[in-house]
Coordinates of C-alpha atoms and ligand atoms in Angstrom, one line a residue:
Chain A
M1 CA 14.9 103.0 -30.9
A2 CA 12.8 104.1 -28.0
E3 CA 13.8 103.0 -24.4
L4 CA 11.6 100.2 -23.3
K5 CA 13.1 99.4 -19.9
V6 CA 10.7 99.6 -17.0
N7 CA 11.1 99.0 -13.3
L8 CA 8.8 96.9 -11.1
S9 CA 9.7 97.4 -7.4
G10 CA 13.5 97.4 -8.2
L11 CA 13.3 94.6 -10.7
E12 CA 14.4 96.0 -14.1
L13 CA 12.6 94.6 -17.1
K14 CA 14.2 95.2 -20.5
N15 CA 10.7 95.8 -21.8
P16 CA 7.1 95.8 -20.4
L17 CA 5.9 92.6 -22.0
I18 CA 5.2 89.7 -19.6
P19 CA 3.6 86.5 -20.8
A20 CA 0.8 85.8 -18.3
S21 CA 0.5 82.9 -16.0
G22 CA -1.0 79.7 -17.5
T23 CA -0.4 80.8 -21.0
F24 CA 3.4 80.4 -21.2
G25 CA 3.8 77.2 -19.2
Y26 CA 7.2 77.3 -17.6
G27 CA 8.6 79.0 -20.7
L28 CA 9.9 75.8 -22.2
D29 CA 7.1 75.3 -24.7
F30 CA 8.0 78.4 -26.6
L31 CA 11.6 77.6 -27.4
D32 CA 10.7 76.2 -30.8
F33 CA 9.1 79.6 -31.7
F34 CA 11.5 82.3 -30.4
D35 CA 14.2 83.2 -28.0
V36 CA 12.3 83.5 -24.7
N37 CA 14.9 85.8 -23.4
E38 CA 13.2 88.5 -25.5
V39 CA 10.4 88.8 -22.9
G40 CA 10.5 91.5 -20.2
S41 CA 9.8 88.7 -17.7
F42 CA 7.1 86.0 -17.6
A43 CA 4.7 84.6 -15.0
I44 CA 5.0 80.8 -14.5
K45 CA 1.9 78.6 -14.4
G46 CA -0.1 78.9 -11.2
T47 CA 1.8 76.7 -8.7
T48 CA 0.3 75.0 -5.7
L49 CA 1.9 73.1 -2.8
N50 CA 0.7 69.7 -4.1
P51 CA 0.5 68.5 -7.7
R52 CA -3.0 69.1 -9.3
Y53 CA -4.6 67.5 -12.3
G54 CA -7.2 70.2 -12.5
N55 CA -10.7 69.9 -14.1
P56 CA -12.0 67.2 -16.4
L57 CA -12.1 67.8 -20.2
P58 CA -13.3 69.7 -22.1
R59 CA -11.6 72.7 -20.5
I60 CA -11.5 75.1 -23.4
A61 CA -14.2 76.9 -25.3
E62 CA -14.0 79.7 -27.8
S63 CA -15.7 83.1 -27.7
P64 CA -16.0 85.6 -30.6
S65 CA -13.0 87.6 -29.4
G66 CA -11.2 85.3 -27.1
M67 CA -11.6 82.1 -25.2
L68 CA -12.8 80.5 -22.0
N69 CA -10.6 78.1 -19.9
A70 CA -11.4 75.9 -17.0
V71 CA -8.0 74.3 -16.6
G72 CA -8.3 74.5 -12.8
L73 CA -4.6 75.1 -11.9
Q74 CA -3.1 72.0 -13.2
N75 CA 0.6 72.0 -12.1
P76 CA 3.2 69.5 -10.9
G77 CA 3.3 71.0 -7.4
V78 CA 5.9 73.4 -6.0
H79 CA 8.4 70.7 -5.1
E80 CA 8.7 69.4 -8.6
V81 CA 8.7 72.9 -9.9
V82 CA 11.6 73.9 -7.7
E83 CA 13.6 70.6 -8.1
K84 CA 13.0 69.8 -11.8
V85 CA 11.3 72.5 -13.8
L86 CA 13.1 75.7 -12.8
P87 CA 16.6 74.1 -13.2
E88 CA 15.6 73.2 -16.8
L89 CA 14.4 76.8 -17.3
R90 CA 17.7 78.2 -16.0
K91 CA 19.6 76.5 -18.7
V92 CA 17.8 78.6 -21.4
Y93 CA 16.4 81.7 -19.6
M94 CA 18.6 84.4 -18.1
G95 CA 15.9 86.7 -16.8
K96 CA 13.7 86.5 -13.7
V97 CA 10.1 85.2 -13.5
L98 CA 7.0 86.1 -11.7
A99 CA 6.3 83.1 -9.5
N100 CA 2.6 82.7 -9.6
V101 CA 1.4 81.1 -6.3
S102 CA -2.0 79.6 -5.8
G103 CA -3.6 77.8 -2.9
F104 CA -6.6 76.6 -1.1
S105 CA -5.7 77.7 2.4
V106 CA -3.6 80.5 3.9
E107 CA -1.1 77.9 5.0
E108 CA -0.7 76.5 1.5
Y109 CA -0.1 79.9 0.0
R110 CA 2.4 80.7 2.7
E111 CA 4.5 77.5 2.2
C112 CA 4.3 77.6 -1.6
A113 CA 5.4 81.2 -1.6
R114 CA 8.2 80.6 0.9
L115 CA 9.7 77.9 -1.3
L116 CA 9.5 79.9 -4.5
D117 CA 10.9 83.0 -2.8
Q118 CA 14.2 81.1 -2.3
E119 CA 14.6 80.5 -6.0
E120 CA 17.1 82.7 -7.8
L121 CA 14.8 82.8 -10.8
T122 CA 12.0 84.4 -8.8
G123 CA 11.9 88.2 -9.3
I124 CA 8.5 88.8 -8.0
I125 CA 5.9 86.6 -6.2
E126 CA 2.6 86.9 -8.0
L127 CA -0.1 86.0 -5.5
N128 CA -3.0 84.5 -7.5
I129 CA -6.1 85.1 -5.4
S130 CA -8.2 85.2 -8.5
C131 CA -8.5 81.8 -10.2
P132 CA -12.2 81.3 -11.1
N133 CA -11.8 77.7 -11.9
V134 CA -11.2 76.0 -8.6
H135 CA -13.6 75.4 -5.8
G136 CA -13.0 76.3 -2.3
G137 CA -9.9 78.4 -2.9
G138 CA -8.4 80.7 -5.4
M139 CA -10.9 83.3 -6.2
S140 CA -12.8 83.1 -2.9
F141 CA -9.8 84.8 -1.4
G142 CA -9.9 87.5 -4.1
T143 CA -13.5 88.6 -3.5
D144 CA -13.2 89.3 0.2
P145 CA -10.7 91.9 1.3
A146 CA -10.3 90.5 4.8
S147 CA -9.3 87.0 3.4
A148 CA -7.1 88.6 0.8
V149 CA -5.2 90.5 3.4
E150 CA -4.8 87.5 5.5
V151 CA -3.2 85.6 2.7
L152 CA -1.0 88.6 1.8
K153 CA 0.2 89.1 5.3
A154 CA 1.0 85.4 5.8
V155 CA 3.0 85.4 2.5
K156 CA 4.8 88.6 3.3
E157 CA 6.1 87.1 6.6
V158 CA 8.0 84.4 4.8
T159 CA 9.2 86.1 1.7
T160 CA 11.9 88.6 0.7
K161 CA 10.9 89.4 -2.9
P162 CA 8.3 91.9 -3.9
V163 CA 4.8 90.4 -3.6
Y164 CA 2.3 91.4 -6.3
V165 CA -1.4 90.5 -5.9
K166 CA -3.3 89.3 -8.9
C167 CA -6.9 90.4 -8.5
T168 CA -10.2 89.1 -9.9
P169 CA -12.8 91.2 -11.7
Q170 CA -15.4 89.2 -9.7
C171 CA -14.4 91.2 -6.6
P172 CA -17.5 93.3 -5.8
D173 CA -15.5 96.3 -4.6
L174 CA -12.2 96.3 -6.4
P175 CA -11.1 99.9 -5.4
E176 CA -11.6 98.9 -1.8
M177 CA -9.7 95.6 -2.3
C178 CA -6.8 97.3 -3.9
R179 CA -6.5 100.0 -1.2
K180 CA -6.6 97.3 1.5
L181 CA -3.9 95.3 -0.3
E182 CA -1.6 98.4 -0.6
E183 CA -2.2 99.3 3.1
N184 CA -1.2 95.7 4.1
G185 CA 2.1 95.6 2.3
A186 CA 1.3 94.5 -1.3
D187 CA 4.3 95.7 -3.5
G188 CA 2.2 95.8 -6.6
L189 CA -1.0 94.7 -8.3
V190 CA -1.8 92.6 -11.3
L191 CA -5.2 93.8 -12.8
L192 CA -6.8 91.4 -13.8
N193 CA -7.4 87.7 -14.0
T194 CA -10.2 86.3 -16.2
W195 CA -14.0 87.1 -16.1
L196 CA -16.4 84.3 -15.2
G197 CA -18.4 83.0 -18.2
T198 CA -19.8 80.0 -20.0
R199 CA -20.7 78.7 -23.5
L200 CA -23.4 76.2 -24.4
D201 CA -23.2 73.6 -27.1
L202 CA -25.4 74.5 -30.1
R203 CA -26.7 71.0 -30.6
T204 CA -27.3 69.8 -27.0
G205 CA -27.9 73.2 -25.3
K206 CA -25.6 72.0 -22.5
P207 CA -22.4 73.8 -21.2
I208 CA -19.3 73.0 -23.4
L209 CA -17.0 73.1 -20.4
K210 CA -17.2 70.1 -18.0
N211 CA -16.7 72.6 -15.2
I212 CA -19.7 74.6 -16.6
T213 CA -18.0 77.9 -16.1
G214 CA -14.6 79.1 -17.2
G215 CA -12.5 82.3 -17.2
V216 CA -13.1 84.5 -20.2
S217 CA -9.9 86.1 -21.6
G218 CA -8.6 87.6 -24.9
P219 CA -9.2 90.8 -26.9
G220 CA -12.9 90.9 -25.9
I221 CA -12.1 91.8 -22.3
F222 CA -9.5 94.4 -23.1
P223 CA -11.8 97.5 -22.5
L224 CA -13.1 95.9 -19.3
S225 CA -9.6 95.4 -17.8
L226 CA -8.3 98.6 -19.2
Y227 CA -11.1 100.5 -17.4
R228 CA -10.2 98.8 -14.1
V229 CA -6.6 99.8 -14.4
Y230 CA -7.7 103.4 -15.3
Q231 CA -10.0 103.4 -12.2
I232 CA -7.5 101.9 -9.7
A233 CA -4.2 103.6 -10.8
P234 CA -5.0 107.0 -9.2
L235 CA -6.0 105.3 -6.0
V236 CA -2.7 103.5 -5.2
N237 CA 1.0 104.3 -5.2
I238 CA 2.2 100.8 -6.0
P239 CA 3.0 99.6 -9.5
I240 CA 0.2 98.0 -11.6
I241 CA 0.7 95.3 -14.2
G242 CA -2.2 95.6 -16.7
C243 CA -3.7 92.3 -17.8
G244 CA -6.7 91.3 -19.9
G245 CA -7.0 91.1 -23.7
V246 CA -3.7 92.9 -24.5
S247 CA -2.8 91.7 -28.0
S248 CA -1.1 94.6 -29.8
A249 CA 1.3 97.4 -29.4
S250 CA -1.5 99.9 -29.3
D251 CA -3.1 97.9 -26.4
V252 CA 0.2 98.1 -24.6
I253 CA 0.3 101.8 -25.0
E254 CA -3.3 102.2 -23.8
M255 CA -2.8 100.0 -20.8
M256 CA 0.3 101.9 -19.8
S257 CA -1.4 105.3 -20.4
A258 CA -4.1 104.1 -18.0
G259 CA -1.5 103.6 -15.3
A260 CA 0.2 100.2 -15.8
T261 CA 3.9 100.0 -15.6
A262 CA 4.0 96.7 -17.5
V263 CA 1.5 94.4 -19.2
E264 CA 0.8 90.7 -19.1
L265 CA -0.1 88.9 -22.3
G266 CA -2.2 85.8 -21.9
T267 CA -4.4 84.6 -24.6
A268 CA -2.3 86.4 -27.2
C269 CA 0.6 84.0 -26.4
L270 CA -1.7 81.0 -27.1
T271 CA -3.2 82.3 -30.3
D272 CA 0.0 83.8 -31.6
P273 CA 3.1 82.3 -30.0
L274 CA 5.2 84.9 -31.7
C275 CA 3.2 87.8 -30.2
V276 CA 6.1 89.1 -28.0
P277 CA 8.6 89.6 -30.8
R278 CA 5.8 91.0 -33.0
I279 CA 4.5 93.5 -30.4
L280 CA 8.1 94.6 -29.6
E281 CA 8.7 95.4 -33.2
D282 CA 5.3 97.2 -33.6
L283 CA 5.9 99.1 -30.3
Q284 CA 9.1 100.7 -31.7
T285 CA 7.2 101.9 -34.8
L286 CA 4.3 103.2 -32.8
L287 CA 6.4 105.0 -30.2
K288 CA 8.4 106.6 -33.0
D289 CA 5.1 107.8 -34.7
L290 CA 4.0 109.2 -31.3
G291 CA 7.3 110.9 -30.8
I292 CA 8.0 109.1 -27.5
D293 CA 11.5 108.0 -26.8
D294 CA 11.1 106.5 -23.4
I295 CA 8.1 104.3 -22.7
N296 CA 8.1 105.4 -19.1
A297 CA 6.8 108.8 -20.2
I298 CA 3.4 107.3 -21.1
I299 CA 2.8 105.5 -17.8
G300 CA -0.4 107.0 -16.3
R301 CA -0.5 109.9 -18.7
A302 CA -4.3 109.5 -18.8
H303 CA -4.4 111.0 -15.3
K304 CA -1.9 113.9 -15.8
Chain B
M1 CA 9.7 70.8 -35.3
L2 CA 6.9 73.1 -34.3
R3 CA 6.7 76.2 -36.5
A4 CA 4.3 79.2 -36.5
Q5 CA 4.1 80.2 -40.1
K6 CA 2.1 81.7 -42.9
L7 CA 1.2 79.2 -45.7
T8 CA -0.4 80.0 -49.1
I9 CA -3.7 78.3 -50.0
K10 CA -3.1 76.3 -53.1
E11 CA -6.3 74.3 -53.2
N12 CA -9.5 74.2 -51.1
T13 CA -11.9 71.9 -52.9
Q14 CA -15.0 69.9 -52.1
L15 CA -14.6 66.1 -51.8
N16 CA -18.2 65.3 -50.9
E17 CA -21.3 66.9 -49.4
N18 CA -19.6 67.8 -46.2
T19 CA -15.9 67.4 -46.7
F20 CA -13.1 69.5 -48.2
K21 CA -9.5 69.1 -49.1
L22 CA -7.1 72.0 -48.2
V23 CA -3.6 72.2 -49.6
L24 CA -1.3 74.8 -48.1
Q25 CA 2.1 75.6 -49.6
G26 CA 5.2 77.1 -48.1
D27 CA 8.3 76.6 -46.0
V28 CA 6.9 73.6 -44.1
P29 CA 8.9 71.7 -41.4
Q30 CA 10.9 68.9 -43.1
D31 CA 10.4 66.4 -40.3
L32 CA 6.6 66.1 -40.3
K33 CA 5.2 62.7 -39.3
P34 CA 1.9 60.8 -39.9
G35 CA -0.5 61.5 -37.0
Q36 CA 0.8 65.0 -36.4
F37 CA -1.6 67.9 -36.9
A38 CA -1.6 71.7 -37.4
E39 CA -3.5 74.5 -35.8
V40 CA -5.1 76.3 -38.7
K41 CA -6.2 79.9 -38.1
V42 CA -9.5 80.8 -39.8
P43 CA -9.6 84.6 -40.0
G44 CA -12.2 86.0 -37.6
F45 CA -11.9 83.2 -35.1
S46 CA -9.7 83.4 -32.1
L47 CA -8.5 79.8 -31.7
G48 CA -6.9 77.7 -34.3
R49 CA -8.7 74.6 -35.7
P50 CA -6.7 71.5 -35.1
L51 CA -6.5 69.5 -38.4
S52 CA -4.5 66.3 -39.0
L53 CA -2.0 66.0 -41.8
N54 CA -3.6 64.0 -44.5
D55 CA -0.5 64.4 -46.7
F56 CA 2.7 66.3 -46.7
D57 CA 5.8 66.8 -48.8
Q58 CA 8.8 69.2 -48.8
E59 CA 6.7 72.2 -49.7
S60 CA 3.1 71.6 -48.8
V61 CA 0.7 70.1 -46.3
T62 CA -2.8 68.7 -47.1
F63 CA -5.8 68.5 -44.8
V64 CA -9.1 66.8 -45.3
Y65 CA -11.8 68.4 -43.1
R66 CA -15.4 68.1 -42.4
I67 CA -17.7 71.0 -41.8
A68 CA -18.3 70.7 -38.1
G69 CA -19.3 74.2 -37.1
K70 CA -18.8 77.9 -37.9
G71 CA -15.0 77.8 -38.2
T72 CA -14.7 74.9 -40.6
K73 CA -17.7 76.3 -42.6
E74 CA -15.9 79.7 -42.9
L75 CA -12.7 77.8 -44.0
T76 CA -14.5 76.4 -47.0
T77 CA -14.9 79.9 -48.4
L78 CA -11.2 80.7 -48.4
K79 CA -9.9 80.0 -51.9
E80 CA -6.7 82.0 -52.0
G81 CA -4.3 84.0 -49.8
E82 CA -2.4 83.1 -46.8
L83 CA -3.3 81.3 -43.5
D84 CA -1.5 81.4 -40.2
V85 CA -0.7 77.9 -39.1
I86 CA 1.1 76.3 -36.3
N87 CA 2.6 73.3 -38.0
G88 CA 4.2 70.1 -36.7
C89 CA 1.9 69.7 -33.6
G90 CA 1.8 66.5 -31.7
N91 CA 3.7 63.3 -31.5
G92 CA 2.5 61.3 -34.5
F93 CA 2.1 57.5 -34.8
T94 CA 4.9 55.2 -33.8
L95 CA 5.6 53.1 -36.8
K96 CA 6.0 49.4 -36.9
E97 CA 8.4 47.6 -39.2
N98 CA 8.1 44.3 -41.0
E99 CA 4.8 43.5 -39.3
H100 CA 1.3 42.7 -40.3
V101 CA -0.9 45.5 -39.0
L102 CA -4.5 46.7 -39.1
V103 CA -5.5 50.4 -39.7
V104 CA -9.0 51.3 -38.7
G105 CA -10.7 54.6 -39.3
G106 CA -14.1 56.1 -38.8
G107 CA -15.5 59.1 -40.7
I108 CA -13.2 62.1 -40.9
G109 CA -10.9 60.1 -38.6
T110 CA -9.7 58.4 -41.7
A111 CA -7.9 61.6 -42.8
P112 CA -4.6 61.1 -40.8
L113 CA -4.5 57.4 -41.7
L114 CA -3.5 57.8 -45.3
P115 CA 0.1 59.1 -44.7
L116 CA 0.3 56.4 -41.9
I117 CA -0.5 53.6 -44.4
R118 CA 2.1 54.9 -46.8
A119 CA 4.7 55.1 -44.1
L120 CA 3.9 51.6 -42.8
K121 CA 4.2 50.2 -46.3
E122 CA 7.6 51.9 -46.7
N123 CA 8.5 50.2 -43.4
N124 CA 7.7 46.9 -45.1
C125 CA 4.6 46.2 -43.1
K126 CA 1.6 44.3 -44.5
V127 CA -1.3 46.7 -44.0
D128 CA -4.9 45.8 -43.8
V129 CA -7.4 48.7 -43.7
I130 CA -11.0 48.9 -42.4
F131 CA -12.7 52.3 -42.9
G132 CA -16.2 53.0 -41.7
F133 CA -18.7 55.7 -42.7
R134 CA -22.2 56.5 -41.9
E135 CA -23.4 56.1 -45.4
R136 CA -22.1 55.6 -48.9
K137 CA -22.1 59.2 -50.0
E138 CA -19.6 60.0 -47.2
T139 CA -17.0 57.6 -48.4
L140 CA -13.5 59.0 -48.4
F141 CA -10.2 57.7 -49.9
E142 CA -11.4 54.6 -51.7
E143 CA -9.4 55.5 -54.8
E144 CA -6.3 56.2 -52.7
L145 CA -6.6 52.9 -51.0
K146 CA -6.9 51.1 -54.3
A147 CA -3.8 52.9 -55.6
L148 CA -1.8 52.0 -52.4
G149 CA -2.5 48.3 -53.1
V150 CA -3.4 47.4 -49.5
G151 CA -6.2 45.0 -48.5
F152 CA -9.1 47.2 -47.5
W153 CA -12.8 46.9 -46.4
I154 CA -15.3 49.7 -46.1
T155 CA -18.3 49.5 -43.8
Y156 CA -21.5 51.7 -43.6
D157 CA -23.5 52.2 -40.5
S158 CA -26.6 52.7 -42.7
E159 CA -26.1 49.1 -43.9
G160 CA -25.9 47.8 -40.4
N161 CA -22.2 47.2 -40.4
N162 CA -19.3 48.8 -38.6
V163 CA -15.5 48.6 -38.4
V164 CA -15.6 46.5 -35.2
T165 CA -18.0 43.9 -36.5
K166 CA -15.9 43.8 -39.7
M167 CA -12.7 43.3 -37.8
L168 CA -14.2 40.3 -35.9
E169 CA -15.8 38.9 -39.0
L170 CA -12.5 39.0 -40.8
G171 CA -10.7 37.5 -37.8
K172 CA -8.3 40.4 -37.6
E173 CA -8.5 41.0 -33.9
D174 CA -5.1 39.7 -33.2
L175 CA -3.3 42.2 -35.4
Y176 CA -1.6 45.3 -33.9
F177 CA -3.8 48.2 -34.8
Y178 CA -3.8 51.9 -35.5
A179 CA -7.1 53.8 -35.0
C180 CA -8.6 57.2 -35.5
G181 CA -12.3 58.0 -35.4
P182 CA -15.3 58.8 -33.1
L183 CA -14.7 58.0 -29.4
P184 CA -17.3 55.2 -29.2
M185 CA -15.7 53.5 -32.2
M186 CA -12.2 53.6 -30.8
A187 CA -13.3 52.5 -27.3
A188 CA -15.2 49.5 -28.8
L189 CA -12.3 48.6 -31.0
T190 CA -9.9 48.7 -28.1
N191 CA -12.2 46.4 -26.2
A192 CA -12.7 44.0 -29.1
S193 CA -9.1 43.8 -30.2
K194 CA -7.0 41.2 -28.5
A195 CA -3.8 42.9 -29.6
S196 CA -2.1 46.2 -28.7
G197 CA -2.6 49.3 -30.7
Q198 CA -2.5 53.1 -30.9
C199 CA -5.4 55.5 -30.9
S200 CA -5.4 59.1 -32.1
L201 CA -7.5 61.2 -29.6
E202 CA -9.1 64.6 -29.7
T203 CA -10.4 67.3 -27.4
R204 CA -11.0 71.0 -27.5
M205 CA -7.6 72.8 -27.6
G206 CA -6.4 76.2 -26.5
C207 CA -3.0 76.5 -28.1
G208 CA -2.1 73.1 -29.7
F209 CA 1.6 73.4 -28.6
G210 CA 1.6 72.5 -24.9
A211 CA 1.4 75.9 -23.3
C212 CA -2.1 76.1 -21.8
M213 CA -2.8 72.7 -20.3
G214 CA -6.3 72.9 -21.9
C215 CA -6.0 69.4 -23.4
S216 CA -4.4 67.6 -20.6
L217 CA -5.7 64.0 -20.2
Q218 CA -5.5 61.7 -17.2
L219 CA -4.1 58.4 -18.5
K220 CA -3.7 55.3 -16.4
E221 CA -0.2 56.1 -15.2
R222 CA 0.4 59.7 -16.1
T223 CA -1.2 62.8 -17.4
A224 CA -0.4 64.0 -20.9
R225 CA -1.2 66.9 -23.1
I226 CA -3.2 65.6 -26.1
C227 CA -1.6 68.3 -28.2
K228 CA 2.0 67.6 -27.3
E229 CA 2.6 64.1 -25.8
G230 CA -0.4 63.0 -28.0
P231 CA -2.7 62.9 -29.9
V232 CA -1.6 59.3 -30.4
F233 CA -1.6 57.1 -27.3
A234 CA -1.2 53.4 -26.7
K235 CA -4.6 51.7 -26.1
E236 CA -3.4 50.4 -22.8
E237 CA -2.9 53.9 -21.4
I238 CA -6.3 55.3 -22.2
I239 CA -9.2 55.7 -19.7
W240 CA -12.1 56.3 -22.1
Q241 CA -14.4 57.9 -19.5
N242 CA -11.9 60.7 -19.1
L243 CA -12.7 61.8 -22.7
K244 CA -16.5 61.8 -22.4
Ligands
FAD401 C1 -5.7 66.5 -33.0 C2 -6.9 66.7 -33.8 C3 -6.9 66.5 -35.2 C4 -8.1 66.7 -35.9 N1 -8.1 66.5 -37.2 C5 -9.2 66.7 -38.0 C6 -9.1 66.5 -39.4 O1 -8.1 66.1 -40.0 N2 -10.2 66.8 -40.1 C7 -11.4 67.3 -39.5 O2 -12.4 67.5 -40.2 N3 -11.4 67.5 -38.2 C8 -10.3 67.3 -37.4 N4 -10.4 67.5 -36.0 C9 -11.6 68.1 -35.5 C10 -11.6 69.6 -35.8 O3 -10.6 70.2 -35.1 C11 -13.0 70.2 -35.4 O4 -14.0 69.6 -36.1 C12 -13.0 71.7 -35.6 O5 -12.1 72.4 -34.7 C13 -14.4 72.3 -35.5 O6 -14.3 73.7 -35.7 P1 -15.6 74.5 -36.0 O7 -15.3 76.0 -35.9 O8 -16.2 74.1 -37.3 O9 -16.6 74.1 -34.9 P2 -17.2 74.9 -33.6 O10 -18.0 73.9 -32.9 O11 -17.9 76.2 -34.1 O12 -15.9 75.2 -32.9 C14 -15.8 75.9 -31.7 C15 -14.5 75.6 -30.9 O13 -14.5 74.2 -30.5 C16 -13.5 73.5 -31.1 N5 -13.9 72.2 -31.5 C17 -15.2 71.9 -31.9 N6 -15.2 70.5 -32.2 C18 -14.0 70.0 -31.9 C19 -13.5 68.7 -32.0 N7 -14.2 67.7 -32.4 N8 -12.2 68.5 -31.7 C20 -11.4 69.6 -31.3 N9 -11.9 70.8 -31.2 C21 -13.2 71.1 -31.5 C22 -13.0 74.4 -32.3 O14 -11.7 74.1 -32.6 C23 -13.3 75.7 -31.8 O15 -12.3 76.2 -30.9 C24 -9.2 67.3 -35.3 C25 -9.2 67.5 -33.9 C26 -8.1 67.3 -33.2 C27 -8.0 67.6 -31.7
FMN402 C1 -5.5 78.7 -20.3 C2 -5.3 79.7 -19.3 C3 -4.7 79.3 -18.0 C4 -4.5 80.3 -17.0 N1 -3.9 79.9 -15.9 C5 -3.7 80.9 -14.9 C6 -3.0 80.5 -13.7 O1 -2.5 79.4 -13.5 N2 -2.7 81.5 -12.8 C7 -3.2 82.8 -13.0 O2 -2.9 83.7 -12.2 N3 -3.8 83.1 -14.1 C8 -4.1 82.2 -15.1 N4 -4.7 82.6 -16.2 C9 -5.2 84.0 -16.4 C10 -4.2 84.7 -17.3 O3 -2.9 84.8 -16.7 C11 -4.7 86.2 -17.5 O4 -4.8 86.8 -16.3 C12 -6.0 86.2 -18.2 O5 -6.1 85.2 -19.2 C13 -6.4 87.6 -18.8 O6 -5.4 88.0 -19.8 P1 -5.6 87.7 -21.4 O7 -6.9 88.3 -21.8 O8 -4.4 88.4 -22.0 O9 -5.5 86.3 -21.6 C14 -4.9 81.6 -17.3 C15 -5.5 82.0 -18.5 C16 -5.7 81.0 -19.5 C17 -6.3 81.5 -20.8
FES403 S1 -4.0 72.7 -26.2 FE1 -2.8 74.0 -25.0 S2 -1.6 72.5 -23.9 FE2 -2.7 71.3 -25.4

């Protein structure tokens, strides 16, 4: 058995597989399928200060190799998450989570992050400045380095746990953004959130999503996200979590070879709720074939 | 209980011009209920297709589906082999006992109502059924209804009749009802009925098991995931505009 343990800013994960925010709920919806303790960690649903319903239905469309979502950050708000949801999770889950924090103002990000930082379950704060499905917040912070840095600094002031920033591919100059985030105290990067897209109804010719646009995710975006990880990894000295279309053990190996220390699995969790145990099993076989006995050996090997 | 499983195609046959019957065999959950559905994976498509249970027993599940687009079209070509399925999705209908009830279905929305009618009969309910279709050649389940020995009426849009006018004509608007069908039909029925009832709703789904919030609906007093807390909701809870 190859060693799968990886380390993210001092947080030890028993393997590099992290179900991505918004595709694993708060972990509880997967209990019927497998022991959620098998995951390396997971990112909770994007949490905001106040409860949000999100966008009107329909919120989901399909693409040939993935999906589009325009959920719009539906969540019960940080108070309910802290008081009701996380205590439930603690009964069944022994690991730590990435607490995914979203907001519409710097102040909201700060307060939400401060509250989640105090939770024992929180291993890492995942700062989501990349949600394409909300207006006047989310992604607008992720496209402009100055705004992103402002949010990051505000959050760093009130938190003690590592802060990872989840970036958007809609950012016009991602290398510049990532350098600025590192300079200003980001402990890690999550590359990337979804890509903005749409689908039209065949009969009416009108957008399927009520929100018109949605975030494209799934296997179709894998080469796009992979390239960004490959491009950014040599430019920064902080850990990267690769995210976008990862759905197999070989994708995990490619992402990590490009420079990621761990990977997030989003759409794969929705289309195959057993993807974590499946990929873990395949990963062992594949690493054996490749003659690798510690997965850390492949991190960033593309650049060596 | 929800289960992600592989099931073997036992039958996939044409019922009428546009409608097929799919029977899958295997280790199905033993606690399935009328009104629940499964996410059926069609190879080559990323998302599952939510299909209601039209029948089930200890080792198989049956779906009746209409060709609605590419995925269901492709499904008709699969005659053997295995399919990935997430089984046991949704809440199912809440069953009445010892009551006189009305079951109303429109088009392919009649599919989940067959196991419901059976279960209601087992619960000693007197069941009246009104099914509506666009035209005669689309009729489904007439033989099954006869065999079940329930009182039933079938309406056809092409003949200027529909389930709501039929209900009123028969004076059955005071009966507790169960409904599944096109949105305008269920909304009209809910308005016309003087009684309470349950409606089975649909929307586009990401996962089918509660993880993505893709199907979350604002009801009058709460929000609920159609795939998990639904698809069946009490008529009083539903705000129909939120589904349009
Ligand atoms: C709870 C539930 C139970 C259902 N039960 C049945 C049933 O028993 N028999 C039956 O024939 N149909 C049923 N449907 C509708 C069925 O799921 C769709 O007709 C089917 O998904 C269409 O797929 P397609 O690939 O042919 O169409 P496409 O339009 O090519 O599909 C594209 C995407 O949109 C989704 N989609 C399209 N139309 C619908 C729709 N009306 N509802 C939900 N998703 C849709 C598809 O799943 C797919 O992800 C049910 C839907 C729900 C939500
Ligand atoms: C239904 C859905 C909801 C999502 N919600 C969030 C969210 O709340 N916060 C967030 O940071 N990312 C969210 N994402 C983005 C995913 O976490 C992930 O970054 C993206 O889907 C790309 O990875 P994938 O291709 O593996 O799905 C969501 C994605 C999907 C499909
Ligand atoms: S379809 Fe994913 S939560 Fe209902």
